[in-house]
Every structure is written in structure tokens, then in C-alpha cells.
XYZ file of C-alpha atoms in Angstrom:
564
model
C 54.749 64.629 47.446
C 52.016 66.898 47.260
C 53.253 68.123 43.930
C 52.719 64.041 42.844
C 49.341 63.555 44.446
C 48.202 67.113 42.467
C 49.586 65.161 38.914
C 47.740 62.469 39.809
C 44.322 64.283 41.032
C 44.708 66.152 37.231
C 45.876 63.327 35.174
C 42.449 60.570 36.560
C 39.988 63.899 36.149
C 41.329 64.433 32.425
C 41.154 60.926 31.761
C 37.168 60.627 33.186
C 36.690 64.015 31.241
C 38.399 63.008 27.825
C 35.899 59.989 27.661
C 32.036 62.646 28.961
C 33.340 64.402 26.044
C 29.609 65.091 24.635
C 27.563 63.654 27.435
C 25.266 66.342 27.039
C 24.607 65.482 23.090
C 22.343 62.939 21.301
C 23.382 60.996 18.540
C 21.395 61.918 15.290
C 22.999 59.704 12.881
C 21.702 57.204 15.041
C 18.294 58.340 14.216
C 19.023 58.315 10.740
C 20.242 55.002 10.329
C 17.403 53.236 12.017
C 14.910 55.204 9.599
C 17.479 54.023 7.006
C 16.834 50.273 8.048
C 12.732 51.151 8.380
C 12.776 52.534 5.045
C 14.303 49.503 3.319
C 12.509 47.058 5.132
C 9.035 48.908 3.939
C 10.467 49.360 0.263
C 11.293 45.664 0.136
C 8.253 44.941 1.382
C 6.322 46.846 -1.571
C 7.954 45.333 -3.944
C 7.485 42.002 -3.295
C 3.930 42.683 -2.388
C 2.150 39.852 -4.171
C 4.690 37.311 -3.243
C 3.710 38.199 0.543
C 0.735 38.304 -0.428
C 0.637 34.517 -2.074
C 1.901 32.307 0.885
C -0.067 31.587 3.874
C 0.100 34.077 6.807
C 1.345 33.256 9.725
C -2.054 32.794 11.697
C -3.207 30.717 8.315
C 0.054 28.358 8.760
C -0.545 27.694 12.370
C -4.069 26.818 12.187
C -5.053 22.921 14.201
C -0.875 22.581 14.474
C -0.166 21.139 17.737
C 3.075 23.133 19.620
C 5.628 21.522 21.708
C 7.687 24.131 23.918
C 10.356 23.780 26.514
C 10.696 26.491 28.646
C 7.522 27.805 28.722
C 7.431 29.126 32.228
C 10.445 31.666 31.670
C 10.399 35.125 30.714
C 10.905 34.467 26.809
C 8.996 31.592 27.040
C 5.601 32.986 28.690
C 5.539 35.832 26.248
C 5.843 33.403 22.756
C 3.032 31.933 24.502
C 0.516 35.128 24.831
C 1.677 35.918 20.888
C 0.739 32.308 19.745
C -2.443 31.865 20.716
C -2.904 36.094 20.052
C -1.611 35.976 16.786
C -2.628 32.398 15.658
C -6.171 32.169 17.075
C -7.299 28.812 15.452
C -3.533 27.590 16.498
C -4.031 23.969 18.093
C -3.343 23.246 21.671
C 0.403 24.143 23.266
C 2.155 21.318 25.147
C 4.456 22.769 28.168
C 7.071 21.088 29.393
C 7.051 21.571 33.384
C 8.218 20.426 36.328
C 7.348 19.881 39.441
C 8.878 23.056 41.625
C 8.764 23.350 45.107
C 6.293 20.639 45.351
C 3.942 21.904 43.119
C 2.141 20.296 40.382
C 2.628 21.074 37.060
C -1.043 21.463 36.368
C -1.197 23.725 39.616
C 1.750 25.687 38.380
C 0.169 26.533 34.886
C -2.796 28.215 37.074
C -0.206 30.452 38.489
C 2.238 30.954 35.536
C -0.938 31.795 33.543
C -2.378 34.392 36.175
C -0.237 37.511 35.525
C -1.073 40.810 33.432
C 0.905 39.486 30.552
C -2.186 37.388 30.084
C -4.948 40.133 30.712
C -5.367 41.369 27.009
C -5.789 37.912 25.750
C -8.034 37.125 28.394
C -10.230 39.806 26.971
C -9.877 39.465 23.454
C -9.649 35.437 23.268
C -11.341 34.233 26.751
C -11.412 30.720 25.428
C -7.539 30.932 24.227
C -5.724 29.513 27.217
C -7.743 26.476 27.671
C -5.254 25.088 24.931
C -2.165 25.607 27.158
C -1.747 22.506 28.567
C 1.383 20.838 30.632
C 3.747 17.745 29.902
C 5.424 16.402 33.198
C 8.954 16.116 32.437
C 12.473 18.127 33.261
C 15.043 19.200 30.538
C 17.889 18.113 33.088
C 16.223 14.080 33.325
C 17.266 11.530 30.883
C 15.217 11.722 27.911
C 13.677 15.244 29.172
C 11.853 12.676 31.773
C 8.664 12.228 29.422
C 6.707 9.373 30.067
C 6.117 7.037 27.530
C 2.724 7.878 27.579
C 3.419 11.759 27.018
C 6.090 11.044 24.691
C 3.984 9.127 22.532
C 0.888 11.956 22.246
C 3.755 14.376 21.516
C 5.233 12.393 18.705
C 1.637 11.732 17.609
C -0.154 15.122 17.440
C 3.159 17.772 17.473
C 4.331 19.776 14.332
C 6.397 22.800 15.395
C 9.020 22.378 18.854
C 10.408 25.333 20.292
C 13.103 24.578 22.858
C 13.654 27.787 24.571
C 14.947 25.828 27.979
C 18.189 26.711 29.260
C 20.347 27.643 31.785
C 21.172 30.993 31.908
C 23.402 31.160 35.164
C 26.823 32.225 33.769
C 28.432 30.058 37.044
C 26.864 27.059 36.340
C 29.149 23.822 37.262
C 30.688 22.681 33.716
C 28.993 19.416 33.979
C 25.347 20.888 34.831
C 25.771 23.520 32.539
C 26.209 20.682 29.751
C 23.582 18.959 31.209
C 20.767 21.288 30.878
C 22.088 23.051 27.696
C 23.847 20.491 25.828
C 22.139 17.423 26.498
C 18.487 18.483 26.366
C 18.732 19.482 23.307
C 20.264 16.462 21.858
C 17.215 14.763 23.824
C 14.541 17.686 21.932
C 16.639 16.671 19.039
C 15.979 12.768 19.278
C 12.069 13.599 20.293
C 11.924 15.378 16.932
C 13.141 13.098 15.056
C 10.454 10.737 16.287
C 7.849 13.241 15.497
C 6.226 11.946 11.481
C 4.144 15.547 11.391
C 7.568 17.804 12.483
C 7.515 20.816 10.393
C 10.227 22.920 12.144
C 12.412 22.813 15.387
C 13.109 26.347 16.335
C 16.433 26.274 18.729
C 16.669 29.314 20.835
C 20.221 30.347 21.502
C 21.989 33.128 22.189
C 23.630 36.015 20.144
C 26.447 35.698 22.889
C 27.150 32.013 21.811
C 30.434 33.149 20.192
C 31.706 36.240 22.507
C 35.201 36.167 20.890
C 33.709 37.002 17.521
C 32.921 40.084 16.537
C 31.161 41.146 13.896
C 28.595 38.326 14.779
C 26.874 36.899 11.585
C 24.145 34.402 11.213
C 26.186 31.350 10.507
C 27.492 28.862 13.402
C 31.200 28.891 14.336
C 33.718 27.012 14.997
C 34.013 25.415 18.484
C 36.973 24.562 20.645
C 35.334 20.577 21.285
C 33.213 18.379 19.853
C 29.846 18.685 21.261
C 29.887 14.515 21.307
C 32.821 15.100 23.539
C 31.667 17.934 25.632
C 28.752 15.380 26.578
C 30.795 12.437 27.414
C 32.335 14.963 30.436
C 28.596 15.206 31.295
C 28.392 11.500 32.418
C 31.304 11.502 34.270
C 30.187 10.647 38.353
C 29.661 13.205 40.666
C 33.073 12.678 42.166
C 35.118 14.000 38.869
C 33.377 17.119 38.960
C 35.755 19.455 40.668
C 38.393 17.798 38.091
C 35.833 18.940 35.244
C 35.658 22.326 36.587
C 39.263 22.891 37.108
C 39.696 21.597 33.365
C 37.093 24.298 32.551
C 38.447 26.999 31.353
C 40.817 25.189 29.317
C 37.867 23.561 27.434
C 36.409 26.602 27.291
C 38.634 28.040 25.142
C 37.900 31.801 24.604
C 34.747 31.637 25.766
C 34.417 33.810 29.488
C 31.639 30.884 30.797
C 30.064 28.119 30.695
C 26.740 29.261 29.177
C 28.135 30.905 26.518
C 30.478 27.491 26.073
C 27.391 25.284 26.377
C 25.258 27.240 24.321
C 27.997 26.967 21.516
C 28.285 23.437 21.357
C 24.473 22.929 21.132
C 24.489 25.148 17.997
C 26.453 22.538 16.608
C 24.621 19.834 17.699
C 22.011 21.511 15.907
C 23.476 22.282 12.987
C 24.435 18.290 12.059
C 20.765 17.295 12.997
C 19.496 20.033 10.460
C 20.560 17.522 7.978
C 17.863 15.428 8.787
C 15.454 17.885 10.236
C 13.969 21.092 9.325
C 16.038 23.597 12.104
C 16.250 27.228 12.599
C 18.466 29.068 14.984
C 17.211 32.220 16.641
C 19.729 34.462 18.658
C 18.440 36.679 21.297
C 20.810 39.029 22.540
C 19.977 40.932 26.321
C 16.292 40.427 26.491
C 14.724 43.500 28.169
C 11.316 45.025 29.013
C 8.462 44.414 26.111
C 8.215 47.093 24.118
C 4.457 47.118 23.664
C 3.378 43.801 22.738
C 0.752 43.020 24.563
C 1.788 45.870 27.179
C 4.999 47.781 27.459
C 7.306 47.264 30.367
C 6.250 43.415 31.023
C 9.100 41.708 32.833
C 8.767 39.072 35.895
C 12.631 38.249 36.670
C 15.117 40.565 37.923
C 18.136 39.446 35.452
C 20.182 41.417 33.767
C 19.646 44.802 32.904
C 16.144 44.305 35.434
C 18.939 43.740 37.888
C 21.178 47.020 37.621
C 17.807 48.882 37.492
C 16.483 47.738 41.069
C 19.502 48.430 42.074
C 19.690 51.995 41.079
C 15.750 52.196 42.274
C 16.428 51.043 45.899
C 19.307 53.560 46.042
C 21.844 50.646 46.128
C 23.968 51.036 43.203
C 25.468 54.465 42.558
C 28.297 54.217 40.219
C 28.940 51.921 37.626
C 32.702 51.652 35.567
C 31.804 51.757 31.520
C 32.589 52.820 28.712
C 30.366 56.177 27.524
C 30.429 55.630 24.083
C 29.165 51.625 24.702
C 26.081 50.903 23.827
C 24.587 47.483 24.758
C 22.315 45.239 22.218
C 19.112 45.216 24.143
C 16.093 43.370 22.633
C 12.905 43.797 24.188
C 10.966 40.610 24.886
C 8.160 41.496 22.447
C 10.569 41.714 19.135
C 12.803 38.512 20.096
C 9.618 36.645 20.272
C 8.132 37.965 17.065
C 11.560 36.879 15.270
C 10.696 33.743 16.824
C 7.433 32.862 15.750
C 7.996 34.249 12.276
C 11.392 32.052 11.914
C 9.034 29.290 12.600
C 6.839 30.256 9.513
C 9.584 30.782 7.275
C 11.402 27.679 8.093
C 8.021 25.793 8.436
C 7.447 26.723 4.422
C 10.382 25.898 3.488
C 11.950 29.107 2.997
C 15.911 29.488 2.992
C 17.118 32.763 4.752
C 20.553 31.867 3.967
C 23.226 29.831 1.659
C 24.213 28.024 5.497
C 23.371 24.189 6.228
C 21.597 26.051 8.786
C 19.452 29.329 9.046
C 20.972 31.179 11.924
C 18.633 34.964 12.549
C 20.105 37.031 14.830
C 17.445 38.359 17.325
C 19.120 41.605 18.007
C 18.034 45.243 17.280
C 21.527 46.530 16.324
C 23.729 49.414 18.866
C 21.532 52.010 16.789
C 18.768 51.299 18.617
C 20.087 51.096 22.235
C 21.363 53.968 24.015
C 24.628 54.020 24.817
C 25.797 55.003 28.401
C 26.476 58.726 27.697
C 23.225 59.159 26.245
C 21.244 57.267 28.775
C 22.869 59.681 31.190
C 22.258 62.945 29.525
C 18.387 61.385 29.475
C 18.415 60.644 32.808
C 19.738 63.848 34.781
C 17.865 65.920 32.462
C 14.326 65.015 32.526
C 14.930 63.016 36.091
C 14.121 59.698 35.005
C 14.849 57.710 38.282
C 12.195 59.974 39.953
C 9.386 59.562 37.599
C 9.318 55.820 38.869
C 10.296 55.999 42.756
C 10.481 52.899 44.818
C 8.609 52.832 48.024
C 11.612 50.925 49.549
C 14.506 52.664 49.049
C 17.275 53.366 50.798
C 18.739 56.645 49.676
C 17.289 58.679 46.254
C 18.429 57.022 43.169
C 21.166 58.491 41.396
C 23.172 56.266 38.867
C 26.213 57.726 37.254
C 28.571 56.335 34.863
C 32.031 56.795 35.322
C 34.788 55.607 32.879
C 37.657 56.075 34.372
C 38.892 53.182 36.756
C 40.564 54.963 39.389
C 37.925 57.926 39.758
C 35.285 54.848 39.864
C 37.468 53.060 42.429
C 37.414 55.621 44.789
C 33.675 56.381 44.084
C 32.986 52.952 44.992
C 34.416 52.767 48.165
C 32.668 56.450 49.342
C 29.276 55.826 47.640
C 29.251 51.664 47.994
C 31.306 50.289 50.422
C 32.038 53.207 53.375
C 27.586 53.529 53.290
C 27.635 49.385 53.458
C 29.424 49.969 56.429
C 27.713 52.749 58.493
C 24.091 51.041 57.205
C 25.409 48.125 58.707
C 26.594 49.582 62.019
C 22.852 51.247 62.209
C 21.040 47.320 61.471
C 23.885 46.234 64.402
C 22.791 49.021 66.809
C 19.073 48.617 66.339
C 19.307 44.647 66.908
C 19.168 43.776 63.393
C 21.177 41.240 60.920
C 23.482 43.059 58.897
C 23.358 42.423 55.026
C 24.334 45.713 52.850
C 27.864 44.774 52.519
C 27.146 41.311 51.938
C 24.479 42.840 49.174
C 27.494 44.944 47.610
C 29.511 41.703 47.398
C 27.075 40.230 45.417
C 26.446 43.185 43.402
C 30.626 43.602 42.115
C 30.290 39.078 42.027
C 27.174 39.940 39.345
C 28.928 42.507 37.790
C 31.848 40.711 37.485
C 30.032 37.919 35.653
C 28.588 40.072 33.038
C 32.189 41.931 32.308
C 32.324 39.704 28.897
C 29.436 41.833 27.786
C 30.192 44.673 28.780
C 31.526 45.750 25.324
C 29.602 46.898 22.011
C 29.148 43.728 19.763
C 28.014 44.331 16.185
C 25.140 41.714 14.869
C 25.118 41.029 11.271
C 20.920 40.946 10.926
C 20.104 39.835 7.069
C 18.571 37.211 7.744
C 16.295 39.137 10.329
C 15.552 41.644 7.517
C 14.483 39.005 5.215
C 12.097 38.083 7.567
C 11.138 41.541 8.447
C 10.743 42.277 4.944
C 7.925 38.764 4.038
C 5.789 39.071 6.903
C 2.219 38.529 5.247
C 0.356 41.411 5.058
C -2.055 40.412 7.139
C 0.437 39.898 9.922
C 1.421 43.228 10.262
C -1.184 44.032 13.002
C 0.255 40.945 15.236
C 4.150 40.676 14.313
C 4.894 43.859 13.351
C 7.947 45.934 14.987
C 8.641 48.668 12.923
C 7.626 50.903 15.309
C 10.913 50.597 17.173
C 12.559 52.363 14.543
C 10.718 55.324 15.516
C 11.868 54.850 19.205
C 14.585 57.409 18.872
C 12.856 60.298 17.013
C 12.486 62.569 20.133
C 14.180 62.663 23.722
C 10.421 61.992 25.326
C 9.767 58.738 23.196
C 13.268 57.798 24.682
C 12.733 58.755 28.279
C 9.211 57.281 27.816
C 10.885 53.556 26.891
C 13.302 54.216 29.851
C 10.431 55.168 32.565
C 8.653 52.057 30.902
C 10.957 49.657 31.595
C 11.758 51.003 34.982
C 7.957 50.671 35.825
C 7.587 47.076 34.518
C 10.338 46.013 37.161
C 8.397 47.750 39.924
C 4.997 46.881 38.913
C 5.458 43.221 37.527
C 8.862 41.731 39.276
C 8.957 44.061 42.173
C 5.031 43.994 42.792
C 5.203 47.398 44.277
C 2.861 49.709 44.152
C 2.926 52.576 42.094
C 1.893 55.628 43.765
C 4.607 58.345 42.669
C 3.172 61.459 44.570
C 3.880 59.560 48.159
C 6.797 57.573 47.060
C 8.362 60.927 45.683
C 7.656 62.599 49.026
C 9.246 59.757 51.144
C 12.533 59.955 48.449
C 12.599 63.752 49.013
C 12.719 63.512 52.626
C 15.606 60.901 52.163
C 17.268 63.797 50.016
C 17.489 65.266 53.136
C 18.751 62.745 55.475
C 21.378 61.662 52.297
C 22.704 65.208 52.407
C 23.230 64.903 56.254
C 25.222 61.837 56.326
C 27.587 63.656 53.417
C 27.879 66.242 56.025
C 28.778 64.508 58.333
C 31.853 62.776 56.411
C 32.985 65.039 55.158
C 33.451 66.827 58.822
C 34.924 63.341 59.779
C 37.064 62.934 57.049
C 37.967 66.773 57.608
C 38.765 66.078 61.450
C 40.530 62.724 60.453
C 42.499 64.847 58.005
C 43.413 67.714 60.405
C 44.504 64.740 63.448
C 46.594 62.891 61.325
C 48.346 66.521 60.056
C 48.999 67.294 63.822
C 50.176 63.749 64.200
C 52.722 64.237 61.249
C 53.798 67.952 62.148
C 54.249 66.378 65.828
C 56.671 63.989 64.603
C 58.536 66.296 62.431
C 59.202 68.823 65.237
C 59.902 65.973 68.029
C 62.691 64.708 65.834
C 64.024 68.532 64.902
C 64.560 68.666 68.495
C 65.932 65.613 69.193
């Protein structure tokens, strides 16, 4: 027995090993590739100077056009905001779609989706730049996007370029509302285009996860397992067939892990038919992250995602997490995907063609190259403690987050590090008269991971047409829509741990709203050290004594039934 149990110990600590293999090293052909990329994208760009140079820039294109955009209060959508009216100063005004939330107002709303440090450099530069912002009553999941006629008819009257960034981005969505908000708003933004005589481009946001059981990923729009025509007659069904919808769901759903990704596929082809008609662009995001730098690095205000898994590993909650060391995720940060945005607006708005495809497709990704995979991010972490240059004032032990890629060693990490802590935190919140909730918090942590398992593998984004655009941004658009520069991000380990400590202090400062003192946050974190190493003491001296009764027990037992 013991003999087994030692095989066992040997064979899981190989198998974790076999996969750190060179945690400790950096990737330089990484490096090289992305200054590769940089290099082309600048040679391309000198020789087709004067053609560059010939069309209108950007700023020149957008100037008195009226903007229609759905989804303007989200993350994605705030930021294409700030860079319009930064980037396009004599741009006309920008119509929000909006809601009433919570019994607000949309006009009251705008003051407060407006009011946030995302704003503060425009505010300075441009003070008179977001008196154009204005709001448009309506809700992507009403009939018809709920426009008045009124509203509808100043929008078809005065509206050139439509962005519809709305979605859903909840992976466990009903089928039907999922449809709903992603499949039948835009056939709605569709429609309202098509009534729109000055319409010089529709830009449809997507996803680069539209198609998760492709891979490579190009810039083209796939096959489907339904006809979007279809999916949105299950959309109109009464309430009382849902649960029969859902239970059909993953049978519609073909390869596709949810119903956002599902959803999101079926509007691309929606889409796709309507470019006939219309001038259309697709842009693909992939994970949107932090900003870069654009207008201030480390702007976030939602905790999904990648924000998520970092609060987590600030507060001390999450400790382990089961991946693959060599992975490296697609991240994009906010600043770039917009960027791709607004200048796939341009292009399409000329009348450029990216692509031979009925419609242009630009994948709004920056390439594994750029992202760190899990090893590396590691190796970054322990060795220039990252997770202690941004320390969270409410934490409950140091953070610490390891990657493990072995599924047993992680399994039995969990339940030490996650669950058996739940558990005594829990019986400390009982004993002091208060409610319980860290093992209901770890339940929703494994539900969230859970959801994201689909992308929890490396994907590999075909990006021409994003280097086409790259490589005809008007000279004079270089200062505004440039984003070279993250080419450069992995030319030393600081730049890289600088980007990491950026994005971890954008989640505490922005989303978090915590304040950032890191002299008496570190102090309270270091006297945590010490309580942490106190309650491993004290395991391990129970575990010990469990160990050592249960032996007795067991030698008891032998000896009793020897004599008998």
C-alpha cells in the first residue's frame, strides 16, 4: 500500500514538473517576432507613403458626421467614446443608446457614466468635447431597440456611421434572451440602418470567440449550425417554452460551449447577408483587458474576466489555478480594440476592401506573442513580487497565485488552500455572529471558472486584415491611433512587470475604488504573513495529530484481532 501511494506521490510530482520545465526562462523569440510584425508594419507603411498620405485622415473623415452607438455605457463602449471625440475633434454629436437603469434617467445616467478618470484628459484638452454626447431612450432587448418614432426619425435623419457594440456577454444567458439581446438587436440596428439615406458604415462588434471550434481563426465568417432566421423564430416563442428551448440548447448549439458564443455567431451572419445592401465591417475583439495607455494605462471599471481572477488573487481569495504553462491567452487591451475600431470605420467608410470576403471581418486581437503565457507570468511574478507592488487594503491573506498544471496536484491544492480555509473562515464569521459567505464565494469562483474553460486554450488569430489597417493609418493619425508601441511591450522584464502592476492597479483604483497607499497596505499584508503562517502551523499539527490517532486506531485493530 504504501509502496502504491509512494508511485503515485512520484508519478503526479513528475507530471506537474515535466510541464514548469523552464518556468524560470523568458521567451525571446517571442520578442523577436513582435519586432518582426513592427518592422513590417513600418516598412509597409513607407512605402506606400503618399497613398496614406492622399486620402483623408481619420479626424478629416469624421468631421460634422453624426455617430449612432449602442452600448455606449460598457467598458468597450465608454472608451471608443473618449477616442472619438479625442481623435476626431470637429466629429459631430454622438447619439447613445440608454436605458433607463435602476430608475434612473438616461440623461442623469450620462452625468455619471461621463464622470470617471477615463474622461479627465479630454476634459482638459477638449473641455467643450462632451457636450456632443448626447442620449437616445431606447433598450437593445425592446422591439425595434424601443426608439421612439420621434428619436428614430432624427437618427435616420442626421446619422452616418452606427457602431453596435451592445451585447450580452453573460456566457449563461437563457437561449432565448441570449438571442434576444444578441441576435435580434442587431437585425433591429440592421433595419435602422437601412433607413438611414446618409449611412456610410455599420461597424458590428463581435467577438474573436464567435467560432471557438475553429482554430486557426481567420477574418472571414463561418459556417453556422442554424439559420440565424431560425435561431430568431425560437426567440418569439412564449415564456412558457423556454425551459424546452434551453434543454434543446446545446443541441442547437452545436460545437459551440455557450450561448454567447452561439448568439454572437449567428449575428455575424445576419450581418454578413445585410452587407449586400449596406456598407458592414466586422471587428473581433478577443479578452479585452486593461488600456494600455490610451488615454491612461490601467483604465478598467468592470470586474470581468481576467479583472476577475486578478481581485481574486488581490484579496487573497484565489490561490491556485489548473492551466496549462505553456498557454498563453489573446489579451487585447481596451485602448488597441478600440483603435481597430474606429479605424475599420474609416477604411470601410472610404470604401476600402480589406479582403476578397462579401464581408470585411478584422480580427481585434494582438496575437499569443504578445501575451504572456502562464509560465512566464509566473517567473514575473515571484521574481520581482508583483502582487505586492499593488496590495489591497482588504485582503484576506497575502496574495500568492500559482499555476499548477497538473490536475491531481491542483485538486488537492484546492481543497488545502480553497476549500479547508472556506471552511475555518467560515467557522470564525459563525463564532463572531456573522453570515458566512467564503465557501459560497469559492462556489462561485470554480462556477466562473468553469464557464470560461472553452477559453482556456491558446487560439491562433489570423490578423491581415488588422495589418492592412495598421499599415494605412494617415500620417497624421499616428499621434491618436497609433499602437505600435505594444510591440515594444516585451523588450525587458520591467516593461513587462510594469504592464502587469498596471493592470493590477487599474482594478484597484478604477473598479475596486480603493485607495492606493502601498506603504500601509504592505504593512497590514505583512502582518497577515504572519497570522497566514500560523494557521499553516496549526494544520499541519492537526493534520499531524489526526495522522498519528488514526495510526493508533489502525495498529489497535491489528493487534486486537492478532489476539483474538
Amino acid at each position: 500500500m504504501l509502496k502504491t501511494l509512494k508511485l503515485v506521490v512520484i508519478w503526479v510530482l513528475v507530471a506537474s514538473a515535466h510541464q514548469r520545465g523552464n518556468n524560470h526562462k523568458m521567451d525571446c523569440t517571442k520578442r523577436e517576432r513582435l519586432h518582426a510584425v513592427r518592422d513590417g508594419i513600418l516598412q509597409a507603411r513607407d512605402w506606400h507613403a503618399n497613398e496614406r498620405a492622399s486620402r483623408p485622415s481619420v479626424a478629416e473623415w469624421y468631421a460634422g458626421r453624426s455617430v449612432f452607438i449602442t452600448g455606449g455605457s460598457g467598458f468597450l463602449g465608454r472608451v471608443l467614446i473618449e477616442l472619438l471625440l479625442r481623435s476626431c475633434p470637429d466629429i459631430g454629436p454622438i447619439y447613445l443608446l440608454m436605458r433607463s437603469k435602476k430608475g434612473v434617467d438616461p440623461k442623469d445616467r450620462l452625468g455619471v457614466l461621463l464622470d470617471v478618470p477615463l474622461f479627465d484628459r479630454l476634459r482638459a484638452e477638449q473641455p467643450a468635447a462632451l457636450s456632443k454626447v448626447r442620449t437616445v431612450p431606447g433598450d437593445i432587448e425592446a422591439p425595434s431597440l424601443g426608439l421612439s418614432d420621434a428619436d428614430r426619425q432624427l437618427l435616420c435623419a442626421e446619422v452616418s456611421v452606427v457602431f453596435h457594440v451592445a451585447a450580452s456577454v453573460r456566457f449563461d444567458d437563457p437561449l432565448q434572451k441570449a438571442l434576444r439581446t444578441n441576435l435580434q438587436s442587431t437585425k433591429d440596428i440592421v433595419q435602422l440602418a437601412r433607413d438611414m439615406p446618409r449611412l456610410k458604415v455599420l461597424v458590428h462588434v463581435s467577438t474573436a470567440y464567435s467560432y471557438t471550434n475553429q482554430n486557426p481563426i481567420e477574418e472571414h465568417v463561418y459556417s453556422n449550425t442554424l439559420d440565424w432566421r431560425r435561431a430568431l423564430q425560437l426567440a418569439e416563442l412564449p415564456a412558457k417554452d423556454q425551459k424546452a428551448i434551453d434543454f434543446l440548447g446545446p443541441k442547437l448549439r452545436g460545437p459551440q460551449p455557450n450561448t454567447y458564443t452561439f448568439t454572437k455567431g449567428l449575428a455575424e451572419h445576419l450581418v454578413q447577408e445585410a452587407s449586400r445592401d449596406l456598407p458592414i465591417i466586422i471587428v473581433r475583439p478577443s479578452i479585452v483587458v486593461t488600456s494600455h495607455s490610451d488615454p491612461l494605462p490601467g483604465w478598467i471599471d468592470n470586474l470581468n474576466g481576467a479583472a476577475g481572477i486578478v481581485v481574486a488573487n488581490l484579496k487573497g481569495v484565489m490561490r491556485y489555478v489548473n492551466v496549462n504553462l505553456d498557454m498563453a491567452l489573446d489579451s487585447v487591451p481596451v485602448d488597441v480594440a478600440t483603435k481597430l475600431i474606429v479605424l475599420a470605420s474609416w477604411s470601410k467608410g472610404l470604401g476600402l476592401q480589406l479582403s476578397d470576403e462579401q464581408v470585411d471581418v478584422v480580427n481585434a486581437t494582438v496575437g499569443t506573442d504578445f501575451g504572456l503565457n502562464f509560465s512566464e507570468a509566473a517567473h514575473l511574478q515571484h521574481k520581482h513580487g508583483v502582487d505586492y507592488k499593488v496590495p489591497y487594503p482588504g485582503s484576506l491573506r497575502p496574495p500568492s497565485l500559482r499555476y499548477e498544471p497538473c490536475p491531481v496536484l491542483y485538486a488537492l491544492l484546492h481543497f488545502y488552500h480553497h476549500l479547508v480555509f472556506a471552511f475555518v473562515v467560515d467557522l470564525l464569521a459563525r463564532a463572531l455572529g456573522q453570515k458566512p459567505r467564503a465557501l459560497g464565494l469559492y462556489r462561485k469562483l470554480a462556477i466562473g471558472m468553469q464557464s470560461i474553460a472553452p477559453f482556456m486554450r491558446e487560439f491562433t488569430f489570423i490578423m491581415k486584415n488588422q495589418r492592412t489597417l495598421q499599415e494605412m493609418i494617415h500620417p497624421s493619425d499616428l499621434k491618436t491611433l497609433d499602437f505600435l508601441e505594444i510591440y515594444n511591450g516585451r523588450d525587458s522584464e520591467e516593461q513587462m512587470v510594469a504592464t502587469m502592476v498596471n493592470q493590477m492597479r487599474g482594478v484597484l483604483l478604477y473598479t475596486l475604488k480603493e485607495e492606493f497607499n502601498v506603504e500601509k497596505n504592505s504593512a497590514r499584508l505583512r502582518r497577515l504573513g504572519w497570522v497566514l503562517r500560523a494557521y499553516h502551523s496549526v494544520m499541519a499539527l492537526l493534520f499531524f495529530g489526526i495522522v498519528a490517532v488514526l495510526y493508533k486506531v489502525i495498529s489497535y485493530s491489528g493487534d486486537a484481532a492478532r489476539w483474538t
